[in-house]
Short mmCIF file of C-alpha atoms and ligand atoms in Angstrom, two decimals:
data_model
loop_
_atom_site.label_atom_id
_atom_site.label_comp_id
_atom_site.label_asym_id
_atom_site.label_seq_id
_atom_site.Cartn_x
_atom_site.Cartn_y
_atom_site.Cartn_z
CA MET A 286 -0.10 -0.06 -0.06
CA LEU A 287 1.02 3.50 -0.85
CA ALA A 288 1.70 5.90 1.72
CA ILE A 289 3.13 8.68 -0.39
CA LYS A 290 3.42 9.73 -3.90
CA SER A 291 4.97 12.62 -5.31
CA GLU A 292 4.33 13.73 -8.69
CA HIS A 293 6.79 16.04 -10.39
CA LEU A 294 6.85 17.87 -7.56
CA ASN A 295 8.65 21.61 -8.14
CA LYS A 296 9.25 24.28 -5.48
CA LYS A 297 10.77 28.05 -6.64
CA TYR A 298 11.62 30.39 -4.33
CA ILE A 299 11.85 33.97 -5.51
CA LEU A 300 15.63 35.57 -3.98
CA LYS A 301 15.19 39.09 -3.56
CA HIS A 302 18.45 41.61 -2.95
CA ARG A 303 19.22 44.25 -1.05
CA ASP A 304 17.23 43.25 1.71
CA LYS A 305 18.68 44.07 5.00
CA GLU A 306 16.69 41.53 7.03
CA PRO A 307 19.47 39.06 8.27
CA TYR A 308 17.83 36.16 6.51
CA HIS A 309 17.17 37.88 3.47
CA ALA A 310 20.79 39.03 3.34
CA LEU A 311 22.27 35.33 3.68
CA ARG A 312 19.89 34.76 0.48
CA ASP A 313 21.94 38.02 -0.64
CA VAL A 314 25.16 36.28 -0.39
CA ILE A 315 24.00 33.59 -1.99
CA ALA A 316 22.38 35.32 -5.32
CA ARG A 317 25.59 37.11 -5.67
CA SER A 318 27.94 33.76 -5.28
CA ILE A 319 25.95 32.12 -8.03
CA ARG A 320 26.24 35.18 -10.43
CA LYS A 321 30.10 35.95 -9.29
CA ALA A 322 30.79 31.86 -10.12
CA GLY A 323 29.06 33.02 -13.54
CA LYS A 324 27.42 29.18 -13.48
CA SER A 325 24.39 28.20 -15.50
CA LEU A 326 22.17 28.07 -12.48
CA VAL A 327 18.78 25.74 -13.64
CA GLY A 328 15.73 27.62 -13.01
CA ILE A 329 17.30 31.19 -12.96
CA LYS A 330 15.46 33.21 -16.10
CA ASP A 331 14.27 36.23 -14.33
CA SER A 332 16.00 39.31 -15.93
CA ASN A 333 15.55 41.72 -13.07
CA PRO A 334 18.69 41.79 -10.60
CA SER A 335 16.81 42.51 -7.72
CA ARG A 336 14.56 39.46 -8.26
CA GLU A 337 15.86 35.56 -9.01
CA GLU A 338 13.73 32.35 -9.33
CA PHE A 339 15.56 29.77 -7.95
CA TYR A 340 14.16 26.16 -7.55
CA ALA A 341 14.93 24.04 -4.25
CA LEU A 342 13.26 20.97 -5.90
CA LYS A 343 13.00 20.33 -9.68
CA ASP A 344 10.60 17.61 -10.99
CA VAL A 345 11.18 14.93 -8.31
CA SER A 346 8.88 11.79 -8.53
CA PHE A 347 8.76 8.72 -6.12
CA GLU A 348 6.58 6.85 -3.83
CA ILE A 349 6.50 5.32 -0.54
CA ASN A 350 5.09 2.26 0.35
CA GLU A 351 3.23 1.99 4.30
CA GLY A 352 5.95 0.98 6.73
CA ASP A 353 8.64 2.17 4.91
CA ARG A 354 11.42 3.70 6.53
CA PHE A 355 13.39 6.43 4.49
CA GLY A 356 16.34 8.12 4.87
CA ILE A 357 16.31 11.30 2.79
CA ILE A 358 20.26 12.34 1.77
CA GLY A 359 21.58 15.00 0.34
CA ARG A 360 24.20 17.63 0.69
CA ASN A 361 23.08 20.94 2.34
CA GLY A 362 20.81 22.82 0.05
CA ALA A 363 19.82 20.19 -1.43
CA GLY A 364 16.28 20.31 -0.93
CA LYS A 365 16.08 17.90 1.80
CA SER A 366 14.10 20.11 4.37
CA THR A 367 11.63 21.62 1.28
CA LEU A 368 10.80 18.04 0.68
CA LEU A 369 9.53 17.27 4.17
CA LYS A 370 7.77 21.02 4.73
CA ILE A 371 5.72 19.75 1.30
CA ILE A 372 4.83 16.75 2.84
CA SER A 373 4.08 17.85 6.01
CA ARG A 374 1.99 20.90 4.37
CA ILE A 375 3.73 23.75 5.57
CA THR A 376 4.07 24.75 2.55
CA GLN A 377 3.01 24.29 -0.83
CA PRO A 378 4.66 22.86 -3.92
CA THR A 379 4.80 25.48 -6.75
CA SER A 380 3.61 22.62 -9.28
CA GLY A 381 3.15 19.13 -9.15
CA LYS A 382 1.64 16.84 -6.46
CA VAL A 383 1.95 14.87 -3.50
CA SER A 384 -0.40 12.28 -2.40
CA ILE A 385 -0.41 11.01 1.13
CA LYS A 386 -2.70 8.79 3.04
CA GLY A 387 -2.24 8.46 6.55
CA ARG A 388 -2.05 11.26 9.76
CA VAL A 389 1.62 13.27 9.30
CA ALA A 390 3.49 14.19 12.28
CA SER A 391 6.47 16.37 11.63
CA LEU A 392 9.68 17.01 13.62
CA LEU A 393 11.12 20.03 11.70
CA GLU A 394 13.68 22.93 11.88
CA VAL A 395 12.91 24.65 15.11
CA GLY A 396 10.30 26.84 15.39
CA THR A 397 7.60 24.71 13.47
CA GLY A 398 5.10 22.93 14.85
CA PHE A 399 4.40 24.03 17.97
CA HIS A 400 3.04 27.53 18.99
CA PRO A 401 5.14 29.63 21.22
CA GLU A 402 3.19 31.65 23.09
CA LEU A 403 1.37 28.24 24.58
CA SER A 404 2.62 25.96 26.93
CA GLY A 405 4.20 22.81 26.35
CA ARG A 406 1.28 20.90 28.02
CA GLU A 407 -0.71 23.48 25.87
CA ASN A 408 0.80 22.44 22.95
CA ILE A 409 1.00 18.60 23.87
CA PHE A 410 -3.20 19.03 23.17
CA LEU A 411 -2.69 21.21 20.18
CA ASN A 412 -0.12 18.76 18.80
CA GLY A 413 -2.35 16.01 19.49
CA SER A 414 -6.32 17.64 17.99
CA VAL A 415 -4.30 18.58 14.53
CA LEU A 416 -3.57 14.34 14.70
CA GLY A 417 -7.11 14.04 14.93
CA MET A 418 -7.10 12.97 18.45
CA THR A 419 -9.92 13.27 20.98
CA ARG A 420 -8.66 14.96 24.22
CA ALA A 421 -8.98 11.30 26.04
CA GLU A 422 -7.01 9.66 23.56
CA ILE A 423 -3.87 12.72 24.10
CA LYS A 424 -4.56 12.44 27.92
CA ASN A 425 -3.79 8.44 27.73
CA LYS A 426 -0.37 9.46 26.08
CA PHE A 427 0.42 12.63 28.09
CA ASP A 428 2.66 10.73 31.02
CA GLU A 429 4.47 8.56 28.52
CA ILE A 430 5.17 12.20 26.27
CA VAL A 431 6.30 14.20 29.28
CA SER A 432 8.67 11.51 30.51
CA PHE A 433 10.41 10.78 27.04
CA SER A 434 11.01 14.33 27.04
CA GLY A 435 12.16 15.03 30.59
CA VAL A 436 10.63 18.78 30.37
CA GLU A 437 8.14 17.90 33.54
CA ARG A 438 9.26 21.08 35.75
CA PHE A 439 8.53 23.30 32.55
CA LEU A 440 5.30 21.94 31.61
CA ASP A 441 3.71 25.43 32.28
CA THR A 442 6.01 27.46 30.69
CA PRO A 443 5.47 29.02 27.39
CA VAL A 444 7.59 26.95 24.24
CA LYS A 445 9.28 30.26 23.49
CA ARG A 446 11.25 30.22 27.02
CA TYR A 447 12.71 26.59 26.58
CA SER A 448 15.81 26.07 25.09
CA SER A 449 16.33 24.56 21.73
CA GLY A 450 17.32 21.49 23.53
CA MET A 451 14.17 21.23 25.42
CA TYR A 452 12.07 22.16 22.64
CA VAL A 453 13.65 19.22 20.36
CA ARG A 454 13.15 16.60 23.42
CA LEU A 455 9.54 17.96 23.63
CA ALA A 456 8.57 18.03 20.00
CA PHE A 457 10.01 14.47 19.57
CA ALA A 458 8.45 13.19 21.93
CA VAL A 459 5.11 14.94 20.77
CA ALA A 460 5.23 13.68 17.30
CA ALA A 461 6.33 9.98 18.60
CA HIS A 462 4.17 9.18 21.02
CA LEU A 463 0.57 10.33 19.54
CA GLU A 464 0.19 7.40 17.19
CA PRO A 465 0.97 9.27 13.56
CA GLU A 466 0.34 6.79 10.25
CA ILE A 467 3.68 8.76 9.06
CA LEU A 468 6.34 10.20 10.75
CA VAL A 469 9.14 13.13 9.27
CA VAL A 470 11.91 14.06 11.12
CA ASP A 471 14.59 16.43 10.32
CA GLU A 472 18.11 16.74 11.43
CA VAL A 473 16.67 18.55 14.34
CA LEU A 474 17.95 15.93 16.50
CA ALA A 475 21.46 17.16 16.19
CA VAL A 476 20.52 19.82 18.32
CA GLY A 477 20.31 17.28 21.09
CA ASP A 478 22.68 15.61 23.23
CA ALA A 479 24.47 12.21 22.31
CA GLU A 480 22.49 10.34 24.94
CA PHE A 481 18.96 11.96 23.68
CA GLN A 482 19.85 11.16 19.81
CA LYS A 483 20.62 7.70 20.82
CA LYS A 484 17.33 7.64 22.94
CA CYS A 485 14.92 9.39 20.07
CA LEU A 486 16.88 6.74 17.69
CA GLY A 487 16.02 3.44 19.54
CA LYS A 488 12.12 5.15 19.63
CA MET A 489 11.85 5.75 15.82
CA LYS A 490 13.13 2.57 15.53
CA ASP A 491 10.20 0.97 18.08
CA VAL A 492 7.40 2.96 16.39
CA ALA A 493 8.57 1.93 13.12
CA SER A 494 8.45 -1.89 14.16
CA GLY A 495 4.99 -1.24 14.73
CA GLY A 496 4.35 -0.74 11.17
CA LEU A 497 4.74 3.09 10.68
CA THR A 498 5.67 4.86 8.07
CA VAL A 499 9.30 7.09 8.92
CA LEU A 500 10.42 9.71 6.83
CA PHE A 501 14.07 10.75 8.41
CA VAL A 502 16.79 13.23 7.01
CA SER A 503 19.82 12.95 8.47
CA HIS A 504 23.77 13.53 7.99
CA ASN A 505 24.83 10.74 9.98
CA MET A 506 24.73 7.38 7.60
CA ALA A 507 25.14 5.31 10.58
CA ALA A 508 22.14 6.62 11.74
CA VAL A 509 20.68 6.21 8.51
CA GLN A 510 21.60 2.69 7.94
CA ASN A 511 20.59 1.83 11.68
CA LEU A 512 17.12 3.17 11.05
CA CYS A 513 16.25 3.03 7.31
CA ASN A 514 15.50 0.12 5.00
CA LYS A 515 14.94 2.78 1.78
CA ALA A 516 16.87 5.81 1.25
CA LEU A 517 16.02 8.78 -1.30
CA TYR A 518 18.99 11.38 -2.39
CA LEU A 519 18.71 14.59 -3.42
CA LYS A 520 21.31 16.59 -5.30
CA GLU A 521 20.78 20.36 -6.08
CA GLY A 522 16.96 19.70 -6.11
CA LYS A 523 16.57 16.81 -8.39
CA LEU A 524 16.01 13.15 -7.46
CA GLU A 525 19.72 11.48 -7.81
CA MET A 526 18.76 7.96 -6.92
CA THR A 527 15.79 5.77 -4.83
CA GLY A 528 16.12 2.57 -3.49
CA GLU A 529 17.56 0.55 -1.05
CA LYS A 530 19.35 1.79 1.79
CA ASP A 531 22.85 0.58 0.93
CA ALA A 532 22.68 1.49 -2.48
CA VAL A 533 22.03 4.59 -2.42
CA ILE A 534 24.41 5.63 0.79
CA SER A 535 27.02 3.94 -1.34
CA GLU A 536 26.10 5.95 -4.23
CA TYR A 537 26.23 9.19 -1.98
CA LEU A 538 29.11 8.71 -0.56
CA ARG A 539 30.99 8.12 -3.60
CA SER A 540 30.02 11.28 -5.11
CA THR A 541 30.57 13.59 -1.79
CA VAL A 542 34.33 12.12 -2.37
CA ASP A 543 34.15 13.61 -5.63
CA SER A 544 33.39 16.81 -4.58
CA SER A 545 36.75 17.29 -3.09
CA ARG A 546 38.22 18.39 -5.74
CA ALA A 547 36.15 21.33 -5.98
CA ASP A 548 36.67 24.87 -5.88
CA LEU A 549 34.94 26.16 -2.58
CA ARG A 550 34.29 29.41 -4.32
CA ASP A 551 31.73 27.68 -6.19
CA ARG A 552 29.99 26.52 -3.22
CA LYS A 553 26.36 27.76 -2.83
CA ASP A 554 25.22 25.71 0.19
CA ARG A 555 27.15 27.85 2.70
CA LYS A 556 25.98 30.48 5.45
CA GLY A 557 27.70 33.20 7.09
CA ASN A 558 28.46 36.99 6.62
CA GLY A 559 30.62 36.14 4.31
CA ILE A 560 33.56 38.84 5.15
CA VAL A 561 36.14 36.18 5.51
CA ARG A 562 35.17 32.80 3.01
CA PHE A 563 36.95 29.51 2.57
CA ARG A 564 38.54 29.19 -1.22
CA SER A 565 39.99 26.35 -0.82
CA VAL A 566 41.77 22.69 1.07
CA THR A 567 44.91 21.40 0.23
CA LEU A 568 47.15 18.94 1.92
CA ARG A 569 50.84 19.35 2.72
CA ASP A 570 53.27 16.52 4.05
CA GLU A 571 55.57 17.28 6.79
CA LYS A 572 57.76 18.87 4.49
CA GLU A 573 55.15 21.04 3.45
CA ASN A 574 55.14 19.33 -0.38
CA VAL A 575 51.23 19.39 -1.90
CA VAL A 576 49.77 15.61 -1.51
CA ASN A 577 46.98 14.09 -2.96
CA SER A 578 46.45 12.27 0.87
CA LEU A 579 47.82 11.85 4.33
CA GLN A 580 48.93 9.02 5.56
CA SER A 581 48.41 7.24 9.11
CA GLY A 582 51.24 7.99 11.51
CA SER A 583 52.98 10.28 9.34
CA GLY A 584 52.67 14.60 9.87
CA GLY A 585 51.32 16.82 7.47
CA PHE A 586 49.31 20.14 7.39
CA ILE A 587 45.84 20.68 6.34
CA CYS A 588 46.24 24.17 4.55
CA LEU A 589 42.41 25.91 4.52
CA GLY A 590 42.79 28.93 1.68
CA ILE A 591 40.64 31.98 2.92
CA GLU A 592 39.69 35.17 1.44
CA PHE A 593 38.39 38.36 2.80
CA ARG A 594 35.16 39.97 1.07
CA ASN A 595 36.25 43.46 1.54
CA PRO A 596 39.99 43.92 2.06
CA GLY A 597 39.70 47.70 3.38
CA GLU A 598 37.01 46.29 5.98
CA GLN A 599 37.40 46.61 9.69
CA ALA A 600 39.85 43.96 10.98
CA GLY A 601 38.59 41.51 13.64
CA PRO A 602 39.72 38.23 15.29
CA LEU A 603 39.16 35.25 13.49
CA HIS A 604 38.55 31.68 14.37
CA VAL A 605 38.50 28.96 12.37
CA SER A 606 37.25 25.34 12.80
CA MET A 607 37.49 21.66 11.02
CA GLY A 608 34.96 19.41 11.82
CA ILE A 609 36.49 15.92 10.78
CA ASP A 610 33.44 12.84 9.63
CA ASP A 611 34.11 9.42 9.19
CA ASP A 612 32.67 7.76 5.80
CA LEU A 613 29.47 7.24 7.37
CA GLY A 614 29.14 10.88 8.59
CA GLN A 615 30.07 10.31 12.39
CA ARG A 616 32.18 13.56 13.94
CA ILE A 617 35.32 11.90 14.19
CA THR A 618 37.00 14.59 15.56
CA HIS A 619 37.69 18.37 15.53
CA PHE A 620 40.41 20.92 14.70
CA ASN A 621 39.21 24.19 16.54
CA THR A 622 41.29 27.55 17.04
CA GLU A 623 39.27 28.20 20.49
CA THR A 624 39.99 24.45 21.97
CA SER A 625 43.45 24.57 20.95
CA GLY A 626 44.30 28.31 22.49
CA THR A 627 44.94 30.21 19.15
CA VAL A 628 43.87 33.17 18.75
CA PHE A 629 44.71 35.25 15.24
CA PRO A 630 44.13 38.61 16.04
CA ALA A 631 42.81 41.71 14.11
CA VAL A 632 43.52 39.56 10.96
CA ASN A 633 42.72 41.25 7.63
CA GLY A 634 43.99 41.40 3.93
CA GLU A 635 43.10 39.99 0.61
CA SER A 636 43.58 36.30 1.21
CA ALA A 637 45.53 34.41 3.74
CA GLU A 638 46.24 30.44 4.43
CA VAL A 639 45.58 29.04 7.80
CA TRP A 640 47.59 25.60 8.24
CA ILE A 641 46.77 23.38 10.89
CA HIS A 642 49.65 20.66 11.77
CA ILE A 643 49.27 17.65 12.65
CA PRO A 644 51.97 16.14 13.87
CA ARG A 645 51.46 12.69 13.56
CA LEU A 646 48.00 11.32 12.30
CA PRO A 647 46.18 9.36 14.51
CA LEU A 648 43.06 8.66 11.62
CA LYS A 649 43.07 4.70 10.04
CA HIS A 650 43.25 4.72 6.70
CA GLY A 651 39.97 5.78 4.36
CA ASN A 652 37.94 8.81 3.27
CA TYR A 653 36.80 11.40 5.35
CA THR A 654 34.79 14.18 4.67
CA PHE A 655 34.90 17.26 6.64
CA THR A 656 32.98 20.47 7.90
CA LEU A 657 34.47 24.30 7.66
CA TYR A 658 33.48 27.01 9.80
CA CYS A 659 34.72 30.25 10.44
CA THR A 660 33.96 33.72 12.50
CA HIS A 661 34.79 36.92 12.21
CA ALA A 662 34.62 39.81 14.62
CA GLY A 663 32.47 37.40 16.76
CA GLU A 664 29.87 36.69 13.98
CA ILE A 665 29.50 33.28 11.55
CA SER A 666 31.37 34.85 8.41
CA ASP A 667 31.54 31.30 6.25
CA TRP A 668 29.87 27.69 7.01
CA ILE A 669 30.20 24.89 4.70
CA MET A 670 28.77 21.63 5.94
CA ASN A 671 30.63 18.42 4.05
CA ALA A 672 32.94 21.16 2.21
CA GLY A 673 35.52 18.48 1.37
CA SER A 674 36.86 15.09 1.83
CA PHE A 675 40.45 13.61 1.95
CA HIS A 676 41.84 10.38 1.79
CA VAL A 677 44.43 9.07 4.85
CA GLU A 678 46.93 5.90 2.70
CA PRO A 679 47.61 3.43 5.16
CA GLY A 680 50.83 3.82 7.28
CA ASP A 681 52.86 2.47 10.16
CA TYR A 682 51.83 4.29 12.82
CA PHE A 683 53.81 2.45 15.89
CA GLY A 684 56.52 1.45 13.28
CA THR A 685 55.69 -2.71 13.48
CA GLY A 686 55.48 -3.26 10.28
CA LYS A 687 51.58 -3.89 11.29
CA LEU A 688 48.71 -2.04 10.68
CA LEU A 689 45.07 -1.60 13.05
CA PRO A 690 43.66 -4.84 11.39
CA GLU A 691 40.35 -4.27 9.71
CA GLY A 692 36.99 -3.93 12.33
CA GLN A 693 39.16 -3.17 15.02
CA GLY A 694 38.52 1.07 15.53
CA LYS A 695 39.31 3.82 13.47
CA PHE A 696 42.29 5.57 14.66
CA TYR A 697 45.72 5.05 16.24
CA VAL A 698 46.21 5.50 20.05
CA GLU A 699 49.70 5.84 21.13
CA HIS A 700 49.96 3.19 23.59
CA SER A 701 52.39 0.53 25.41
CA PHE A 702 52.10 -2.37 26.90
CA GLN A 703 53.74 -3.55 30.17
CA LEU A 704 53.30 -6.90 32.14
CA LYS A 705 53.64 -6.49 35.52
CA ASN A 706 52.93 -8.30 39.21
CA ILE A 707 54.45 -11.34 38.36
CA SER A 708 54.00 -13.93 41.33
N1 LIG B 256 12.21 30.56 2.12
C1 LIG B 256 13.17 30.40 1.63
N2 LIG B 256 13.36 31.42 0.44
C2 LIG B 256 14.50 31.04 -0.33
N3 LIG B 256 15.31 30.38 -0.58
C3 LIG B 256 15.06 28.97 0.31
C4 LIG B 256 14.02 29.10 1.25
N4 LIG B 256 13.91 27.80 2.22
C5 LIG B 256 15.24 27.04 1.67
N5 LIG B 256 15.58 27.98 0.71
C6 LIG B 256 16.80 27.73 -0.80
O1 LIG B 256 16.19 26.13 -1.12
C7 LIG B 256 17.19 25.16 -1.10
C8 LIG B 256 16.91 24.09 -0.62
O2 LIG B 256 16.99 24.11 0.81
P1 LIG B 256 16.44 23.08 1.95
O3 LIG B 256 15.44 22.35 1.61
O4 LIG B 256 16.58 23.89 3.11
O5 LIG B 256 17.59 21.94 1.58
P2 LIG B 256 18.47 21.09 2.93
O6 LIG B 256 17.47 20.90 4.02
O7 LIG B 256 18.62 19.35 2.25
O8 LIG B 256 19.55 21.58 3.44
C9 LIG B 256 18.87 25.97 -0.91
O9 LIG B 256 19.31 26.63 -1.73
C10 LIG B 256 17.61 27.30 0.20
O10 LIG B 256 18.76 28.21 0.02
MG1 LIG B 257 17.71 21.46 6.14
#
C-alpha cells in the first residue's frame, strides 16, 4: 500500500536582493556568489537583477510504501527540508503534487509545529488534536510524552522560553508518541545531546517496527543505515537516486568524495556573513610539499585558503574550525582555534592561509569528509557542511610494520604494554 506518492514536484523560491533583514541578507550572499561564479544555475530565468527565481526542488517523483523507513540524504541545500515541509503541508509545491495516506506528525526545524506562546502542556494537546486525536486519547499518552521529553518542570512555561534542546526533546516526544501513521523527522536531532539522540533513534526504530512509515533526514549515514530500509538521494533539487538504503548511501558517499576537487568559491550551500570565506583546501606532507592524501602515523598539514570580501574593512579576530567525519558521517574529531587556544587577532588583507599542523596522524586509512566553519569579529562568517573530503593512506603508525586490523577501530592511540606483578 502506498503511503506517499510524489508526482513531478517543483518548488520555486524567489530570491530578493538588497534586503536588510538577516535571513534575506544571507540569501543575498548566496545569490551573489551564484552570479559571481557565472555558473548556469538551472531555473534562473528572471532578468530583473533584484529578483531571481530559484528551484529548490526540480521534477521530483517517488513512491513510499506504508511501513517503509525512508532516509533522505543529500548535501546542504539539496532540498531535503523543502521536501519534508511540502509533505507536512507547511509549504505548497509550485507545481506537481503529493498524495498522502495517513496522519502525518512532523519534527522539522525548531520553530515549526509548536505555538511559541503556548505552554508545553498546551502544545501537546494542540498537536494531538491536529493529528485528529480526542482529548481522552491524548491524556492517555500524556505522561509517557512528558517522561520521555524530561521537561516535567517546564510543562506550564511557554515553549518560546525553552532552550533549543528542551524544545526538540518535547517536540520529538510529541511526534513519536501521538500515534501518527507517518512520522517525518528533519535533522533537528542534531541539537540534542548524544544520549537523547540515541534515545530518539531507539524510539523511532520501535515505532517503525509497529508498521509506521518514517521519513528521516540526516547527515549521519550510520543512523540512516541503522534506522532505514530505503533511501532517497537529492542533489541540487533533483532526485538523484532512490531504492534500497545500501545502494543509495554508497552512491551518495561516492559522489561526495568526488567533490573534494571542487573549488569552494563555487559553493552555494554555505551560511554566514561572507566577510571571510573559505576558498580552497590543500594537503601537505611534513616537508610542506602538496600531496593528494595524508598517511596514518605521518605528520602533515591541512591548509585552508581563505579570502576577505572587503580587504579595506575593519579587521577583527578570526576563529576557524574544521570538523572531521568518517565515511558514515559520524563526527570523528574537530580542529578548532578556540579549543586549541589559538587566536588570530585582527586579521585582514585579500587572502590568507590557515595551516593546521598534525604531527602524527592517528586516523586509520579511509575517506574522511569535513565541515568548515569560521567566525570573524564574533559573527559566523562562513560555514560549509561537507565542504570536501580527503583520503588517508595506510601507514605504519607504530613502526612495527603492522596496521590496525580491519574492523578493529577507526584510529590509532599511542600506547604501550607492560607485564607487571608476576608471582
Ligand atoms: N524560504 C526560502 N526562501 C528562499 N530560498 C529558500 C527558502 N527555503 C530554502 N531555500 C533554499 O532552497 C534550497 C534548498 O533548501 P533546503 O530544502 O533547506 O535544503 P536542505 O534541507 O537539503 O539543506 C537552498 O538553496 C535554500 O537556500
Ligand atoms: Mg535542511
